[in-house]
Amino acid sequence: MTTHFNAYSCPLDGVNLVEAGAGTGKTYNIQILVLRLILAGTDIRKILVVTFTDAATAELRDRIHRILTAMRDALAQLVGKEERESQDIIASLNEQLRGFFQNTAPANGDDWRQDLPGTLTKVKDALRNFDQAPISTIHGFCHRMLNENAFE
């Protein structure tokens, strides 16, 4: 029996392993999971994203940065707007971002939509710290750990 993975509603606690064949949407789902974690308050420097190749790592970094930038811009438009204006803005967003407003469930009882200015700050912080995000290949992650913990 196959189940459909829904990155907008799967649990965020614990370890998430996304494993599937080529062209099945792994990168799409990973970027959604990363953004959900950030919206739930996780520091981007604490989210480990590991893949196999340098090309896949570069694509993941680019896609995660793009979705963070798009969410920052969307939230900046929404802060302080009336409900009707907000609905029009949300309707104009791309499918992926619209999914965040329509499909995500509150994580750990924390609904990021209730505090848009605070959520905007979380996304801005993630963008500011993006270069320190541990998004790498398996061997790159191992190399980093050996360098950071050489004397341990």
mmCIF file of C-alpha atoms in Angstrom:
data_model
loop_
_atom_site.group_PDB
_atom_site.id
_atom_site.type_symbol
_atom_site.label_atom_id
_atom_site.label_comp_id
_atom_site.label_asym_id
_atom_site.label_seq_id
_atom_site.Cartn_x
_atom_site.Cartn_y
_atom_site.Cartn_z
ATOM 1 C CA MET A 1 0.000 0.000 0.000
ATOM 2 C CA THR A 2 1.434 3.338 -1.051
ATOM 3 C CA THR A 3 0.720 6.520 0.802
ATOM 4 C CA HIS A 4 1.051 9.978 -0.612
ATOM 5 C CA PHE A 5 3.552 12.143 1.252
ATOM 6 C CA ASN A 6 2.174 15.592 2.044
ATOM 7 C CA ALA A 7 4.937 18.005 3.044
ATOM 8 C CA TYR A 8 2.352 20.595 4.107
ATOM 9 C CA SER A 9 0.843 18.387 6.815
ATOM 10 C CA CYS A 10 3.341 15.703 7.874
ATOM 11 C CA PRO A 11 4.666 15.891 11.447
ATOM 12 C CA LEU A 12 7.684 18.142 11.895
ATOM 13 C CA ASP A 13 9.101 16.543 15.011
ATOM 14 C CA GLY A 14 11.780 13.912 14.862
ATOM 15 C CA VAL A 15 13.735 12.957 11.765
ATOM 16 C CA ASN A 16 12.269 13.193 8.279
ATOM 17 C CA LEU A 17 13.789 11.102 5.525
ATOM 18 C CA VAL A 18 12.735 11.950 1.996
ATOM 19 C CA GLU A 19 13.754 9.098 -0.296
ATOM 20 C CA ALA A 20 12.349 8.559 -3.775
ATOM 21 C CA GLY A 21 13.302 8.132 -7.399
ATOM 22 C CA ALA A 22 14.442 10.859 -9.754
ATOM 23 C CA GLY A 23 11.857 13.455 -10.724
ATOM 24 C CA THR A 24 9.370 12.598 -7.972
ATOM 25 C CA GLY A 25 9.439 15.941 -6.155
ATOM 26 C CA LYS A 26 12.007 15.386 -3.409
ATOM 27 C CA THR A 27 13.468 18.894 -3.703
ATOM 28 C CA TYR A 28 9.987 20.421 -3.788
ATOM 29 C CA ASN A 29 9.020 18.578 -0.592
ATOM 30 C CA ILE A 30 12.299 19.330 1.191
ATOM 31 C CA GLN A 31 11.993 23.070 0.602
ATOM 32 C CA ILE A 32 8.441 22.977 1.992
ATOM 33 C CA LEU A 33 9.606 21.067 5.079
ATOM 34 C CA VAL A 34 12.439 23.549 5.665
ATOM 35 C CA LEU A 35 10.102 26.538 5.371
ATOM 36 C CA ARG A 36 7.569 24.880 7.698
ATOM 37 C CA LEU A 37 10.293 24.332 10.279
ATOM 38 C CA ILE A 38 11.343 27.976 10.034
ATOM 39 C CA LEU A 39 7.732 29.166 10.358
ATOM 40 C CA ALA A 40 7.442 26.959 13.463
ATOM 41 C CA GLY A 41 10.429 28.796 14.975
ATOM 42 C CA THR A 42 13.396 26.570 14.160
ATOM 43 C CA ASP A 43 16.639 28.414 13.450
ATOM 44 C CA ILE A 44 17.808 27.621 9.903
ATOM 45 C CA ARG A 45 21.269 26.871 11.312
ATOM 46 C CA LYS A 46 19.688 23.934 13.197
ATOM 47 C CA ILE A 47 18.065 22.303 10.151
ATOM 48 C CA LEU A 48 20.329 19.695 8.585
ATOM 49 C CA VAL A 49 19.654 19.010 4.905
ATOM 50 C CA VAL A 50 21.896 16.372 3.340
ATOM 51 C CA THR A 51 21.912 15.058 -0.209
ATOM 52 C CA PHE A 52 24.228 13.021 -2.417
ATOM 53 C CA THR A 53 25.732 15.254 -5.086
ATOM 54 C CA ASP A 54 27.174 18.757 -5.307
ATOM 55 C CA ALA A 55 24.642 19.576 -8.039
ATOM 56 C CA ALA A 56 21.720 18.465 -5.858
ATOM 57 C CA THR A 57 23.098 20.494 -2.953
ATOM 58 C CA ALA A 58 23.387 23.615 -5.113
ATOM 59 C CA GLU A 59 19.831 23.156 -6.365
ATOM 60 C CA LEU A 60 18.488 22.644 -2.834
ATOM 61 C CA ARG A 61 20.275 25.747 -1.546
ATOM 62 C CA ASP A 62 18.912 27.796 -4.440
ATOM 63 C CA ARG A 63 15.346 26.519 -4.100
ATOM 64 C CA ILE A 64 15.261 26.957 -0.314
ATOM 65 C CA HIS A 65 16.628 30.490 -0.652
ATOM 66 C CA ARG A 66 14.039 31.301 -3.337
ATOM 67 C CA ILE A 67 11.094 30.025 -1.297
ATOM 68 C CA LEU A 68 12.303 31.958 1.758
ATOM 69 C CA THR A 69 12.605 35.119 -0.324
ATOM 70 C CA ALA A 70 9.157 34.618 -1.833
ATOM 71 C CA MET A 71 7.625 34.005 1.611
ATOM 72 C CA ARG A 72 9.349 37.109 2.999
ATOM 73 C CA ASP A 73 7.887 39.186 0.168
ATOM 74 C CA ALA A 74 4.404 37.666 0.608
ATOM 75 C CA LEU A 75 4.417 38.237 4.363
ATOM 76 C CA ALA A 76 5.614 41.826 3.903
ATOM 77 C CA GLN A 77 2.576 42.415 1.670
ATOM 78 C CA LEU A 78 0.199 40.794 4.166
ATOM 79 C CA VAL A 79 1.321 42.513 7.381
ATOM 80 C CA GLY A 80 -1.320 45.001 8.461
ATOM 81 C CA LYS A 81 -3.814 44.186 5.693
ATOM 82 C CA GLU A 82 -7.527 43.659 6.234
ATOM 83 C CA GLU A 83 -8.971 40.154 5.774
ATOM 84 C CA ARG A 84 -10.405 40.852 2.315
ATOM 85 C CA GLU A 85 -7.141 42.365 1.053
ATOM 86 C CA SER A 86 -5.222 39.438 2.579
ATOM 87 C CA GLN A 87 -7.376 36.898 0.748
ATOM 88 C CA ASP A 88 -6.729 38.700 -2.564
ATOM 89 C CA ILE A 89 -2.962 38.706 -1.904
ATOM 90 C CA ILE A 90 -2.983 34.994 -0.970
ATOM 91 C CA ALA A 91 -5.002 34.161 -4.104
ATOM 92 C CA SER A 92 -2.360 35.905 -6.228
ATOM 93 C CA LEU A 93 0.556 33.890 -4.764
ATOM 94 C CA ASN A 94 2.103 31.001 -6.644
ATOM 95 C CA GLU A 95 0.684 27.539 -5.941
ATOM 96 C CA GLN A 96 3.470 26.584 -3.583
ATOM 97 C CA LEU A 97 3.109 29.622 -1.304
ATOM 98 C CA ARG A 98 -0.679 29.497 -1.478
ATOM 99 C CA GLY A 99 -0.305 25.983 -0.096
ATOM 100 C CA PHE A 100 1.259 27.366 3.065
ATOM 101 C CA PHE A 101 -1.729 29.560 3.770
ATOM 102 C CA GLN A 102 -4.328 26.964 2.771
ATOM 103 C CA ASN A 103 -2.829 23.577 3.654
ATOM 104 C CA THR A 104 -0.441 23.825 6.587
ATOM 105 C CA ALA A 105 -1.626 22.834 10.008
ATOM 106 C CA PRO A 106 -0.303 24.602 13.089
ATOM 107 C CA ALA A 107 2.897 22.949 14.295
ATOM 108 C CA ASN A 108 2.937 22.161 18.027
ATOM 109 C CA GLY A 109 -0.131 24.371 18.498
ATOM 110 C CA ASP A 110 1.727 27.388 17.089
ATOM 111 C CA ASP A 111 -0.133 28.903 14.152
ATOM 112 C CA TRP A 112 2.322 31.202 12.391
ATOM 113 C CA ARG A 113 -0.564 32.935 10.604
ATOM 114 C CA GLN A 114 -1.749 34.511 13.873
ATOM 115 C CA ASP A 115 1.407 36.645 14.188
ATOM 116 C CA LEU A 116 2.438 37.716 10.684
ATOM 117 C CA PRO A 117 4.957 40.358 11.867
ATOM 118 C CA GLY A 118 6.635 37.721 14.076
ATOM 119 C CA THR A 119 6.582 35.211 11.238
ATOM 120 C CA LEU A 120 8.114 37.790 8.902
ATOM 121 C CA THR A 121 10.926 38.271 11.434
ATOM 122 C CA LYS A 122 11.561 34.492 11.510
ATOM 123 C CA VAL A 123 11.851 34.376 7.712
ATOM 124 C CA LYS A 124 14.106 37.448 7.607
ATOM 125 C CA ASP A 125 16.333 35.853 10.263
ATOM 126 C CA ALA A 126 16.527 32.668 8.192
ATOM 127 C CA LEU A 127 17.597 34.662 5.139
ATOM 128 C CA ARG A 128 20.158 36.599 7.159
ATOM 129 C CA ASN A 129 21.648 33.323 8.484
ATOM 130 C CA PHE A 130 21.224 31.385 5.256
ATOM 131 C CA ASP A 131 24.955 31.085 4.531
ATOM 132 C CA GLN A 132 25.345 29.198 7.814
ATOM 133 C CA ALA A 133 22.587 26.694 7.029
ATOM 134 C CA PRO A 134 23.911 23.116 7.003
ATOM 135 C CA ILE A 135 22.783 22.181 3.508
ATOM 136 C CA SER A 136 25.426 19.914 2.028
ATOM 137 C CA THR A 137 26.415 16.598 0.562
ATOM 138 C CA ILE A 138 26.946 13.635 2.859
ATOM 139 C CA HIS A 139 30.712 13.915 2.488
ATOM 140 C CA GLY A 140 30.540 17.690 2.978
ATOM 141 C CA PHE A 141 28.623 17.221 6.227
ATOM 142 C CA CYS A 142 31.110 14.609 7.455
ATOM 143 C CA HIS A 143 34.032 16.891 6.575
ATOM 144 C CA ARG A 144 32.413 19.779 8.435
ATOM 145 C CA MET A 145 31.832 17.637 11.553
ATOM 146 C CA LEU A 146 35.416 16.416 11.535
ATOM 147 C CA ASN A 147 36.708 19.986 11.249
ATOM 148 C CA GLU A 148 34.396 21.356 13.952
ATOM 149 C CA ASN A 149 35.043 18.465 16.345
ATOM 150 C CA ALA A 150 38.657 17.625 15.562
ATOM 151 C CA PHE A 151 39.770 17.459 19.192
ATOM 152 C CA GLU A 152 36.771 15.529 20.428
#
